[in-house]
Coordinates of C-alpha atoms in Angstrom, one line a residue:
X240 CA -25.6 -12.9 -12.0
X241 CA -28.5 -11.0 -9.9
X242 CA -30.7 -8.4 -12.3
X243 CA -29.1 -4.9 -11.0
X244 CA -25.3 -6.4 -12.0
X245 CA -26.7 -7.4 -15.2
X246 CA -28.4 -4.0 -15.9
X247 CA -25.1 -2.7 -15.7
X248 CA -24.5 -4.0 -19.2
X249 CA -27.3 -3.5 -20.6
X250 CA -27.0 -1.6 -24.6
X251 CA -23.5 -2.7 -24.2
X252 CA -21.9 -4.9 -27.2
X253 CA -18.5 -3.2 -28.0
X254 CA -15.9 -3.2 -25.2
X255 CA -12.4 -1.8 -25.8
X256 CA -9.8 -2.5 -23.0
X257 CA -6.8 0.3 -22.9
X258 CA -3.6 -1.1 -21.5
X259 CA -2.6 -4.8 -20.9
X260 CA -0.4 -6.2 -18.1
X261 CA -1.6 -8.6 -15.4
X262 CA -4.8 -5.5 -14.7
X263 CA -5.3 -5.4 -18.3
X264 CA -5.4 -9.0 -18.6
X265 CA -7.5 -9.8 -15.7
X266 CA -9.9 -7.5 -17.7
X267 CA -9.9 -9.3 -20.9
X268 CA -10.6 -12.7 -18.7
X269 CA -13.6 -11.0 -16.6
X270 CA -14.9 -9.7 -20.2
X271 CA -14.8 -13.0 -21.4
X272 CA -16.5 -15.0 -18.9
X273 CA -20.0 -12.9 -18.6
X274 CA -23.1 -14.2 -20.1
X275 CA -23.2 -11.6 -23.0
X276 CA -22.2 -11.8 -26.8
X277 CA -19.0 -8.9 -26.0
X278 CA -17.1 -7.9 -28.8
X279 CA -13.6 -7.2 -27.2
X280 CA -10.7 -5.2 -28.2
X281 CA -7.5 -4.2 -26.7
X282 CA -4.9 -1.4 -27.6
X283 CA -1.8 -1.2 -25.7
X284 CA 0.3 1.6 -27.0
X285 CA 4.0 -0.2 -26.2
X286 CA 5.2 -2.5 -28.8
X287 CA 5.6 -5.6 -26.7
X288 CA 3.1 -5.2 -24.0
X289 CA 3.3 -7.9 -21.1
X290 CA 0.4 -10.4 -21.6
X291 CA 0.1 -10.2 -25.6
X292 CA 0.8 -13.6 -26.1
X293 CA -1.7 -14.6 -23.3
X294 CA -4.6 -13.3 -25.7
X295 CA -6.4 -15.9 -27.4
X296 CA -7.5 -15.2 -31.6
X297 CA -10.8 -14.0 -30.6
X298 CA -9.7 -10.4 -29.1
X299 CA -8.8 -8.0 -31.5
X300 CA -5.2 -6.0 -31.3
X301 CA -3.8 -2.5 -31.8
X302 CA 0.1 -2.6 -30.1
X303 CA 2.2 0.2 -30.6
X304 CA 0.1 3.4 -31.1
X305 CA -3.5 4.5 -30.3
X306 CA -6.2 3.4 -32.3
X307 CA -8.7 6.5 -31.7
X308 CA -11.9 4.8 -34.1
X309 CA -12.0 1.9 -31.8
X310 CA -12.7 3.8 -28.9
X311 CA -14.4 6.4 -30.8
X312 CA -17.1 3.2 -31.9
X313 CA -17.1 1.7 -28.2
X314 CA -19.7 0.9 -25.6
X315 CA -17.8 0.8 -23.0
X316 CA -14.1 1.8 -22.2
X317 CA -12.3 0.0 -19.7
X318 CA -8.7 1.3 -19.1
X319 CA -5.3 0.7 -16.6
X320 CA -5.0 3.1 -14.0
X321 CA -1.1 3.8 -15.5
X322 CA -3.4 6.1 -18.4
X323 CA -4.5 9.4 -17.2
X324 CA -7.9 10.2 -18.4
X325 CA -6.7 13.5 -19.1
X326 CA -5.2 11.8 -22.7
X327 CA -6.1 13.4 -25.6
X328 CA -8.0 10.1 -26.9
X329 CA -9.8 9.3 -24.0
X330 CA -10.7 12.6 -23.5
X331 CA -12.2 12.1 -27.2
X332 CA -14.2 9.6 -26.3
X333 CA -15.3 10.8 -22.9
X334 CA -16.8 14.2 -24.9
X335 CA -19.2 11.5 -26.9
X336 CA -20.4 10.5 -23.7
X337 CA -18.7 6.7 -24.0
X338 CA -18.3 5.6 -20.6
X339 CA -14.6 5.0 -19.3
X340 CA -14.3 2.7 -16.6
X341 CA -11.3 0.8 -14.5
X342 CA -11.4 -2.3 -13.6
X343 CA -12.6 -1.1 -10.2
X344 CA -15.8 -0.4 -11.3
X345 CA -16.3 -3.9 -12.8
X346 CA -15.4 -5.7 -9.5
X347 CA -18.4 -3.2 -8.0
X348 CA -20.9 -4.5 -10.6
X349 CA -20.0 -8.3 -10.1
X350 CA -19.0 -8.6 -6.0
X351 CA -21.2 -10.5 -4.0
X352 CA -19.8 -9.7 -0.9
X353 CA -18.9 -7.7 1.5
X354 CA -15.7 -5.0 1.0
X355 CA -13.7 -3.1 2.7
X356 CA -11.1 -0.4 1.0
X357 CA -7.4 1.3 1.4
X358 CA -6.0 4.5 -0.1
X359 CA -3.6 7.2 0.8
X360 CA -0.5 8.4 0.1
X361 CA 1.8 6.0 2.3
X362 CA 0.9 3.1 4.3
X363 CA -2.0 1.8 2.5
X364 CA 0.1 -1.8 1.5
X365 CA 0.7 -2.8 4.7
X366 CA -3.1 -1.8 6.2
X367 CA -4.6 -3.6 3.7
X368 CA -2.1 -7.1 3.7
X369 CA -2.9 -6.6 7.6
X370 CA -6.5 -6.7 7.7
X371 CA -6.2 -9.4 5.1
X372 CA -4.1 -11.4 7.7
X373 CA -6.2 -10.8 10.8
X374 CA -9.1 -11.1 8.9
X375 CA -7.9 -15.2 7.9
X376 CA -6.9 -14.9 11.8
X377 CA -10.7 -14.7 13.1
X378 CA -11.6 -17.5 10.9
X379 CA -12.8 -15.5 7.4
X380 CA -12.6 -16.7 3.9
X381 CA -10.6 -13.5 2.7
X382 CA -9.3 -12.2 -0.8
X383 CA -6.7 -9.2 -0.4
X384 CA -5.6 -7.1 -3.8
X385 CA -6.2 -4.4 -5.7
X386 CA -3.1 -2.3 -6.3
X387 CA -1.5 -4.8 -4.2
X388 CA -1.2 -8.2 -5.3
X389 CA -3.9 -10.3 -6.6
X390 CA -5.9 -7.8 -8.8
X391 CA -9.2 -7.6 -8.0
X392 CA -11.2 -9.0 -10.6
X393 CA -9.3 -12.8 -10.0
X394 CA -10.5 -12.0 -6.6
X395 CA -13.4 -12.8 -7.7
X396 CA -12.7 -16.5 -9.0
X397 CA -12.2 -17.0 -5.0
X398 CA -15.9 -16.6 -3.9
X399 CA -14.5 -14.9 -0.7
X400 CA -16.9 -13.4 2.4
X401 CA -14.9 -10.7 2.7
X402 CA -12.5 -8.6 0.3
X403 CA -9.8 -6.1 1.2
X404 CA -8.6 -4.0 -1.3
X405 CA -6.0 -1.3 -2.1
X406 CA -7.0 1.3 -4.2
X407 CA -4.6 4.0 -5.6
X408 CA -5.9 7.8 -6.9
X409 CA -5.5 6.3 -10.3
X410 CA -8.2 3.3 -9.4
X411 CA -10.6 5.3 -7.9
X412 CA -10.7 8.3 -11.0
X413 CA -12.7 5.3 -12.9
X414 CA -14.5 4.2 -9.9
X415 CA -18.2 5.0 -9.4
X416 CA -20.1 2.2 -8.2
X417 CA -17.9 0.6 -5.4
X418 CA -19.9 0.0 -2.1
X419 CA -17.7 -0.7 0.9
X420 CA -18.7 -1.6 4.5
X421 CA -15.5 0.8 5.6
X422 CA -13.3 3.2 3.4
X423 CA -9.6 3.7 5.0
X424 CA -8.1 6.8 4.2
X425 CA -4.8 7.2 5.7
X426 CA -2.9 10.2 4.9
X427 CA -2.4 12.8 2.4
X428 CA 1.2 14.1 1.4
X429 CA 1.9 15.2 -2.0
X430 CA 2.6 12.6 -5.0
X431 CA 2.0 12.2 -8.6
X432 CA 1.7 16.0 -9.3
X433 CA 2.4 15.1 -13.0
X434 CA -1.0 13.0 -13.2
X435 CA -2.9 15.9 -11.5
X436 CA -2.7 19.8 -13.1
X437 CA -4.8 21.1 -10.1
X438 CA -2.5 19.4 -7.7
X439 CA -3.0 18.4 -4.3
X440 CA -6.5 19.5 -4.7
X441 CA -7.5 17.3 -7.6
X442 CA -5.3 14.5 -5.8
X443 CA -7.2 14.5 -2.9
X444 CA -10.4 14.7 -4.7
X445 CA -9.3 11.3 -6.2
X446 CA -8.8 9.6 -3.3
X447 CA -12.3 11.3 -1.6
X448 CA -13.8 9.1 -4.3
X449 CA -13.8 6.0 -1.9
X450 CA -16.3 7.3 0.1
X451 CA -18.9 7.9 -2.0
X452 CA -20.5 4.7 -1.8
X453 CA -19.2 3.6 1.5
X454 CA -21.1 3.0 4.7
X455 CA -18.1 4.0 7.3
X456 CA -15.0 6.6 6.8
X457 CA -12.2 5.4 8.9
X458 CA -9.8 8.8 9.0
X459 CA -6.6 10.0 10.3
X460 CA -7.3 12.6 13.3
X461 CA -4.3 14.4 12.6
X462 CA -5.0 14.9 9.0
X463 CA -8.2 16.5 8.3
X464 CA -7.8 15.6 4.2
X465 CA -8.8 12.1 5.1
X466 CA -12.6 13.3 6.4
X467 CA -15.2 12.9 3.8
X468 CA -16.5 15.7 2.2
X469 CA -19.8 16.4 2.1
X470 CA -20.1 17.0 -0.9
X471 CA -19.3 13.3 -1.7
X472 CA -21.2 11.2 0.9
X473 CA -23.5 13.7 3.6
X474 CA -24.7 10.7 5.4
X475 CA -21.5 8.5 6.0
X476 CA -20.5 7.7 9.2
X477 CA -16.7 8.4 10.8
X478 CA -14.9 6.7 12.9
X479 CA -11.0 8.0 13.7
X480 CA -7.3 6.9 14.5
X481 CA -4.9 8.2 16.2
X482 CA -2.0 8.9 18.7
X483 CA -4.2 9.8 21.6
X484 CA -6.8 8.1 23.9
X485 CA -10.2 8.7 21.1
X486 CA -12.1 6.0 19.5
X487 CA -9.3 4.0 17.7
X488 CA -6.0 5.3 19.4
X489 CA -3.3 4.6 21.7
X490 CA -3.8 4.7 26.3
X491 CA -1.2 4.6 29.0
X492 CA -2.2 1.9 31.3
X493 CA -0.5 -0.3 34.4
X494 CA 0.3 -3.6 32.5
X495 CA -0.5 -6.1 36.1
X496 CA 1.8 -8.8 34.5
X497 CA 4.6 -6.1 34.2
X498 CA 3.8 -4.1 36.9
X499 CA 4.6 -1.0 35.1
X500 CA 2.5 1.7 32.9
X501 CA 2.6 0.8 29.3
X502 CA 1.3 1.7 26.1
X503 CA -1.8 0.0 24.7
X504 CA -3.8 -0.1 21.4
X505 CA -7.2 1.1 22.4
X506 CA -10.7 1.5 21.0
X507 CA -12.9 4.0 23.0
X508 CA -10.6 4.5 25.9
X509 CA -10.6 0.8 26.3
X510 CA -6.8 -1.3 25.8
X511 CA -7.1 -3.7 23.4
X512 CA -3.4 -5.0 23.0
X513 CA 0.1 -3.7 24.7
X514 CA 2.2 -1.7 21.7
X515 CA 5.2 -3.6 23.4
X516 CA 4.2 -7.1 22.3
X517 CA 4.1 -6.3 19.2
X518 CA 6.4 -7.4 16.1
X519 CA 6.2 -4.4 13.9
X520 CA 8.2 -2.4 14.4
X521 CA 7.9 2.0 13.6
X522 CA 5.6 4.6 15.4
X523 CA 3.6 4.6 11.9
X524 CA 2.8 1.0 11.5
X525 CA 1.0 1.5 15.5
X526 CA -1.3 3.9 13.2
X527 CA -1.7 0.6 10.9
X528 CA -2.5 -1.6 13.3
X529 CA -5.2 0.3 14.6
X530 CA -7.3 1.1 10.9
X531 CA -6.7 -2.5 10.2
X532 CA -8.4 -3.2 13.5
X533 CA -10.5 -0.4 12.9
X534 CA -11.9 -2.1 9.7
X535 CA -12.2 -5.5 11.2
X536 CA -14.7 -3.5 13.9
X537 CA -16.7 -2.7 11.0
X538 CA -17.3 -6.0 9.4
X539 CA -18.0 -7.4 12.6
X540 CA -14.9 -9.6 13.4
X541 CA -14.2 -10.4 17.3
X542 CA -10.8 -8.2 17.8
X543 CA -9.5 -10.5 20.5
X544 CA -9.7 -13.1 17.7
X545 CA -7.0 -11.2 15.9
X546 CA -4.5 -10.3 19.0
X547 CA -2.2 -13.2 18.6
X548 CA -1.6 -13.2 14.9
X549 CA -1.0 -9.3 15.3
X550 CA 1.3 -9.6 17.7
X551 CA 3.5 -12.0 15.3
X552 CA 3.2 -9.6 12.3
X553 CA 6.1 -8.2 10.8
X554 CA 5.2 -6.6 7.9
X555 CA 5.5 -6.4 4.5
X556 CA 8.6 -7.4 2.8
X557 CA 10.8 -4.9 2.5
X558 CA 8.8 -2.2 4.5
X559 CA 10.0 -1.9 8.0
X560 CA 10.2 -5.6 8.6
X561 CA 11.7 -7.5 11.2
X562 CA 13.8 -10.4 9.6
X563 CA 15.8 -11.4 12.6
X564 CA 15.4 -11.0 16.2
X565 CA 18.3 -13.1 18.5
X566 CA 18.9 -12.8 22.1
X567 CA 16.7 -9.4 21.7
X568 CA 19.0 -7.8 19.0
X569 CA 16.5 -6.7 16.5
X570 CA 17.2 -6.9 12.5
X571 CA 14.8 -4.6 10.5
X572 CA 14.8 -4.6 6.5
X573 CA 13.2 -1.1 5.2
X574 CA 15.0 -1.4 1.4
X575 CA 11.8 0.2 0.1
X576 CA 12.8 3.0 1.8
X577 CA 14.2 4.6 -1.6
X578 CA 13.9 8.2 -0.3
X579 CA 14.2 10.8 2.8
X580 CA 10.3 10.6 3.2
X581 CA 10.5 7.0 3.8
X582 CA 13.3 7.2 5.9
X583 CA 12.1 10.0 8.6
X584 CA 8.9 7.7 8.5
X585 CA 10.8 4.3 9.7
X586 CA 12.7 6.7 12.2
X587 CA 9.7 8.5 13.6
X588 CA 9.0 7.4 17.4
X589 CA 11.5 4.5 17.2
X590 CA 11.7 3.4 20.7
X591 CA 14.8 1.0 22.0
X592 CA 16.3 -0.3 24.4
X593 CA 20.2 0.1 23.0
X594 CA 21.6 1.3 19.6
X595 CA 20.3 1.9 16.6
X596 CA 23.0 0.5 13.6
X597 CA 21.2 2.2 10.6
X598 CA 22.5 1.3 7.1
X599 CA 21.9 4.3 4.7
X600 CA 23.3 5.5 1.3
X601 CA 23.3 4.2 -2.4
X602 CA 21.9 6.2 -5.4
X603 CA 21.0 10.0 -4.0
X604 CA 19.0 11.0 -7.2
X605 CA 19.7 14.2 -6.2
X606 CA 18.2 14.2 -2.9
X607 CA 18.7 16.6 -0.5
X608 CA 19.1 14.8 3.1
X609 CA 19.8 17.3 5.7
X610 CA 15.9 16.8 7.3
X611 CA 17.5 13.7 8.5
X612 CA 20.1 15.4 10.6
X613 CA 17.5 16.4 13.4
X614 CA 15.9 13.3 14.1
X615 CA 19.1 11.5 14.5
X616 CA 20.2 14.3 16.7
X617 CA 17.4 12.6 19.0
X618 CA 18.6 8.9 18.6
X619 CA 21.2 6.7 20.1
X620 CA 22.3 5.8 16.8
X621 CA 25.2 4.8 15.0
X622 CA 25.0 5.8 11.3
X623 CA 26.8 3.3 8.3
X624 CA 27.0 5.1 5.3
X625 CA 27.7 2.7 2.0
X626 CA 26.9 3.4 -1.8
X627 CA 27.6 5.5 -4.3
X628 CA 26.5 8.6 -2.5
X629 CA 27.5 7.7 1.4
X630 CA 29.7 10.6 1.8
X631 CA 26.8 12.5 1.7
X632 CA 25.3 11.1 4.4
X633 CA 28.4 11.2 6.8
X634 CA 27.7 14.8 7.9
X635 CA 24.8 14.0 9.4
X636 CA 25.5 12.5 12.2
X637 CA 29.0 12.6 14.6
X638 CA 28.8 8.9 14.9
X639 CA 28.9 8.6 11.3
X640 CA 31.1 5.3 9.8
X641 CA 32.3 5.0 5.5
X642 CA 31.9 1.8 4.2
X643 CA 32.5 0.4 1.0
X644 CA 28.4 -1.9 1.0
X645 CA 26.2 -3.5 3.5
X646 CA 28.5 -6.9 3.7
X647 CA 31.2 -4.7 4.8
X648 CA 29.1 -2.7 7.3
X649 CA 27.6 -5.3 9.1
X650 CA 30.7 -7.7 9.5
X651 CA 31.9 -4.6 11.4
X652 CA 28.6 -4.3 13.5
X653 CA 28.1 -7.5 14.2
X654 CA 30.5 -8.0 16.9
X655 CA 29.6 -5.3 19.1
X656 CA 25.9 -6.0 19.2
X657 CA 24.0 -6.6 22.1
X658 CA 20.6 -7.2 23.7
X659 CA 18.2 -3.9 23.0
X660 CA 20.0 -3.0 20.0
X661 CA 18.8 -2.5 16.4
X662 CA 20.1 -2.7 13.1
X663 CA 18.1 -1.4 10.3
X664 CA 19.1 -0.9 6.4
X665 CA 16.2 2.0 5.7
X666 CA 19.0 3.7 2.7
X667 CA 17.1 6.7 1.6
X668 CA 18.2 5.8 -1.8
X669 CA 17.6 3.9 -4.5
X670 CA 20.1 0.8 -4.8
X671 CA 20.7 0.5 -8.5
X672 CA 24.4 1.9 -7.8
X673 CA 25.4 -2.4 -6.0
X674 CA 21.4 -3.8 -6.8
X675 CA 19.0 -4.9 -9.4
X676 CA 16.3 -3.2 -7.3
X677 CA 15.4 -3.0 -3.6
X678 CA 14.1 -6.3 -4.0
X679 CA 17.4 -7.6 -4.0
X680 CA 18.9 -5.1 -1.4
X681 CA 16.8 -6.2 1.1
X682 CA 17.1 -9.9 0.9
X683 CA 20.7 -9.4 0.6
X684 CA 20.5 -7.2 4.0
X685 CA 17.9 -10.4 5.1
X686 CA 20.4 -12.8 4.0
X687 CA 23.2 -11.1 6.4
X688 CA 20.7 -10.8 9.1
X689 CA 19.5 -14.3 9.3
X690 CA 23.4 -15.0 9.5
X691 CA 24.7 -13.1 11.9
X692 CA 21.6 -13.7 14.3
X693 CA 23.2 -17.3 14.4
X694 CA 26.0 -16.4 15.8

């Protein structure tokens, strides 16, 4: 360990760590591992915590309630991003100037390498499993995690050359010290308003936090809350994305092999890969593909080194992801799409060739879902309403069709399909009504997919 990450423990003896699970426990086995005589504690409020029984005799417990003299005697506080540092206890210890961090800020004292970072209100999973991806593409020892995955302190264990993380508004409010290459910060659309009093303006000021230390802002032209504030880095540099032809964005351009204009990824005015060969399938995931290339630039990877393995990405599980694709019938499984939000997202700039078979409906929560009447006004689409709350989807759309579930709906599809067409379960509800989770919705929905494909 080099001299400035030790100084970061220096006077410190008495660690308390707030809040277990596989963070919280990744934590406690960082904490353990450092050169230094550490006392360590944890308190977890619940009264089974995940992970308790993972704790060797030497760390101290408090389970069920708060234990305000621990953290009132601590060095150092290290909590889970789940507990808002607006609670009455760690506010306690924050006014005696005891230092509250995440576990963040630990990975920032320990890395050795270089880092690049995600955050934003939607997309950030899939930029960051991405550039994790291309980055292995192009020949780099990578470790991907954060609030996806892997968290970032067993990143560590891997002695990577480069790390890609995802870091939520909760992360980054205990984050301080975290120098990145790049800092990714996609979009802005309100979330969490119970963690923030101030709303969208102390949200946003959460997420601003990756750029304090960061060489590079990568930021969404069309949404002027992603640019830095000055305020919190004067001297960073910008680079953008977007849907026209600047820096990292999208050119029309005759295609020689296909002797027609066509759509290309494009850095600078300059096309980098045709949108058409790609897997992924949504208008939003082009915007991914270009910050993940975007952060690539930054670290110095060769693009072209990338373009084949992008082309055969199809996403995250469950997010917009292509599960089948037979004699050019497309089979797209978008269960996490739980809400409208998600829904309009998968749907916006959807380009085919033939008919779009979307599966929608289960548990409504409530939901109001006229905003999707509009866009599928725009569609060649054939709506399949199922669930618990499919009736209220069938006014949406004239093409409308009842079914009972998604086994029923697709039998009927099936048939009928042909090459150009699409058919995509994005519900806009939650699937608790005929699911254990969307977990399980979607790989049922994969499941029927891979089997009708065959036919």
């Amino acid at each position: 360990m080099s001299n400035a990450q030790a100084s970061h423990w220096q006077g410190i003896q008495q660690v308390v760590v707030v809040g277990l699970g596989i963070t919280g426990l990744s934590v406690v086995k960082h904490l353990q591992a450092l050169p230094y005589n550490l006392t360590i504690k944890v308190i977890d409020t619940r009264t089974t915590p995940p992970g308790l029984d993972e704790l060797d005799d030497s760390i101290a417990t408090h389970i069920g309630s708060w234990q305000a003299q621990w953290l009132l005697e601590a060095d150092l506080i290290v909590t889970n991003p789940g507990i808002a540092l607006a609670t009455a206890e760690i506010q306690a210890a924050l006014a005696k100037d005891i230092p509250v961090v995440g576990d963040i800020e630990l990975f920032a004292w320990a890395v050795n390498a270089p880092v690049v970072a995600i955050t934003g209100s939607n997309g950030k999973s899939t930029v960051t499993d991405l550039t994790g991806v291309l980055a292995k593409a192009a020949g780099i020892n990578v470790g991907v995690g954060g609030n996806i995955g892997v968290p970032a302190l067993e990143l560590l264990q891997q002695d990577c050359e480069l790390y890609v993380l995802e870091l939520s508004s909760f992360q980054l409010e205990t984050t301080s010290s975290l120098e990145l290459v790049a800092a990714a910060y996609l979009n802005l659309s309100e979330d969490h308003m119970d963690r923030y009093p101030g709303g969208m303006a102390d949200y946003g000021l959460a997420k601003q936090r990756i750029f304090k230390h960061a060489q590079t802002a990568i930021v969404n032209r069309d949404d002027k809350a992603t640019y830095p504030e000055s305020a919190v880095n004067p001297n960073i540099d910008t680079i953008s994305f977007g849907f026209d032809d600047v820096e990292f964005g999208l050119i029309q351009m005759i295609d020689s092999s296909k002797e027609k204009s066509c759509e290309f990824l494009a850095k600078n005015g300059q096309a980098l890969l045709a949108v058409d060969e790609l897997s992924l399938v949504g208008r939003h995931n082009l915007s991914n593909a270009l910050v993940a290339l975007a952060l690539l630039d930054c670290v110095g990877v060769t693009l072209k080194d990338t373009f084949s393995v992008l082309k055969a990405y199809a996403g995250l599980t469950h997010r917009c992801q292509l599960v089948a694709d037979n004699g050019g019938v497309k089979w797209i499984n978008d269960s996490k799409a739980t809400n409208v939000a998600s829904t309009l997202a998968a749907l916006s700039g959807l380009q085919l060739d033939g008919c779009l078979h979307l599966l929608v409906g289960g548990v409504g929560k409530g939901a109001d879902f006229s905003d999707l009447a509009p866009v599928l006004a725009t569609l060649n689409v054939q709506l399949h309403c199922f669930g618990q709350d499919g009736d209220q989807f069938m006014p949406l759309h004239p093409s409308a069709l009842r079914w009972d579930n998604i086994d029923q709906a697709i039998a009927a599809i099936a048939p009928s399909l042909k090459s150009g067409d699409a058919v995509m379960l994005s519900p806009a509800c939650a699937s608790f009504d005929q699911y254990r989770n969307f977990m399980a919705r979607g790989d049922a929905f994969t499941q029927l997919a891979l089997h009708y494909a065959k036919l």
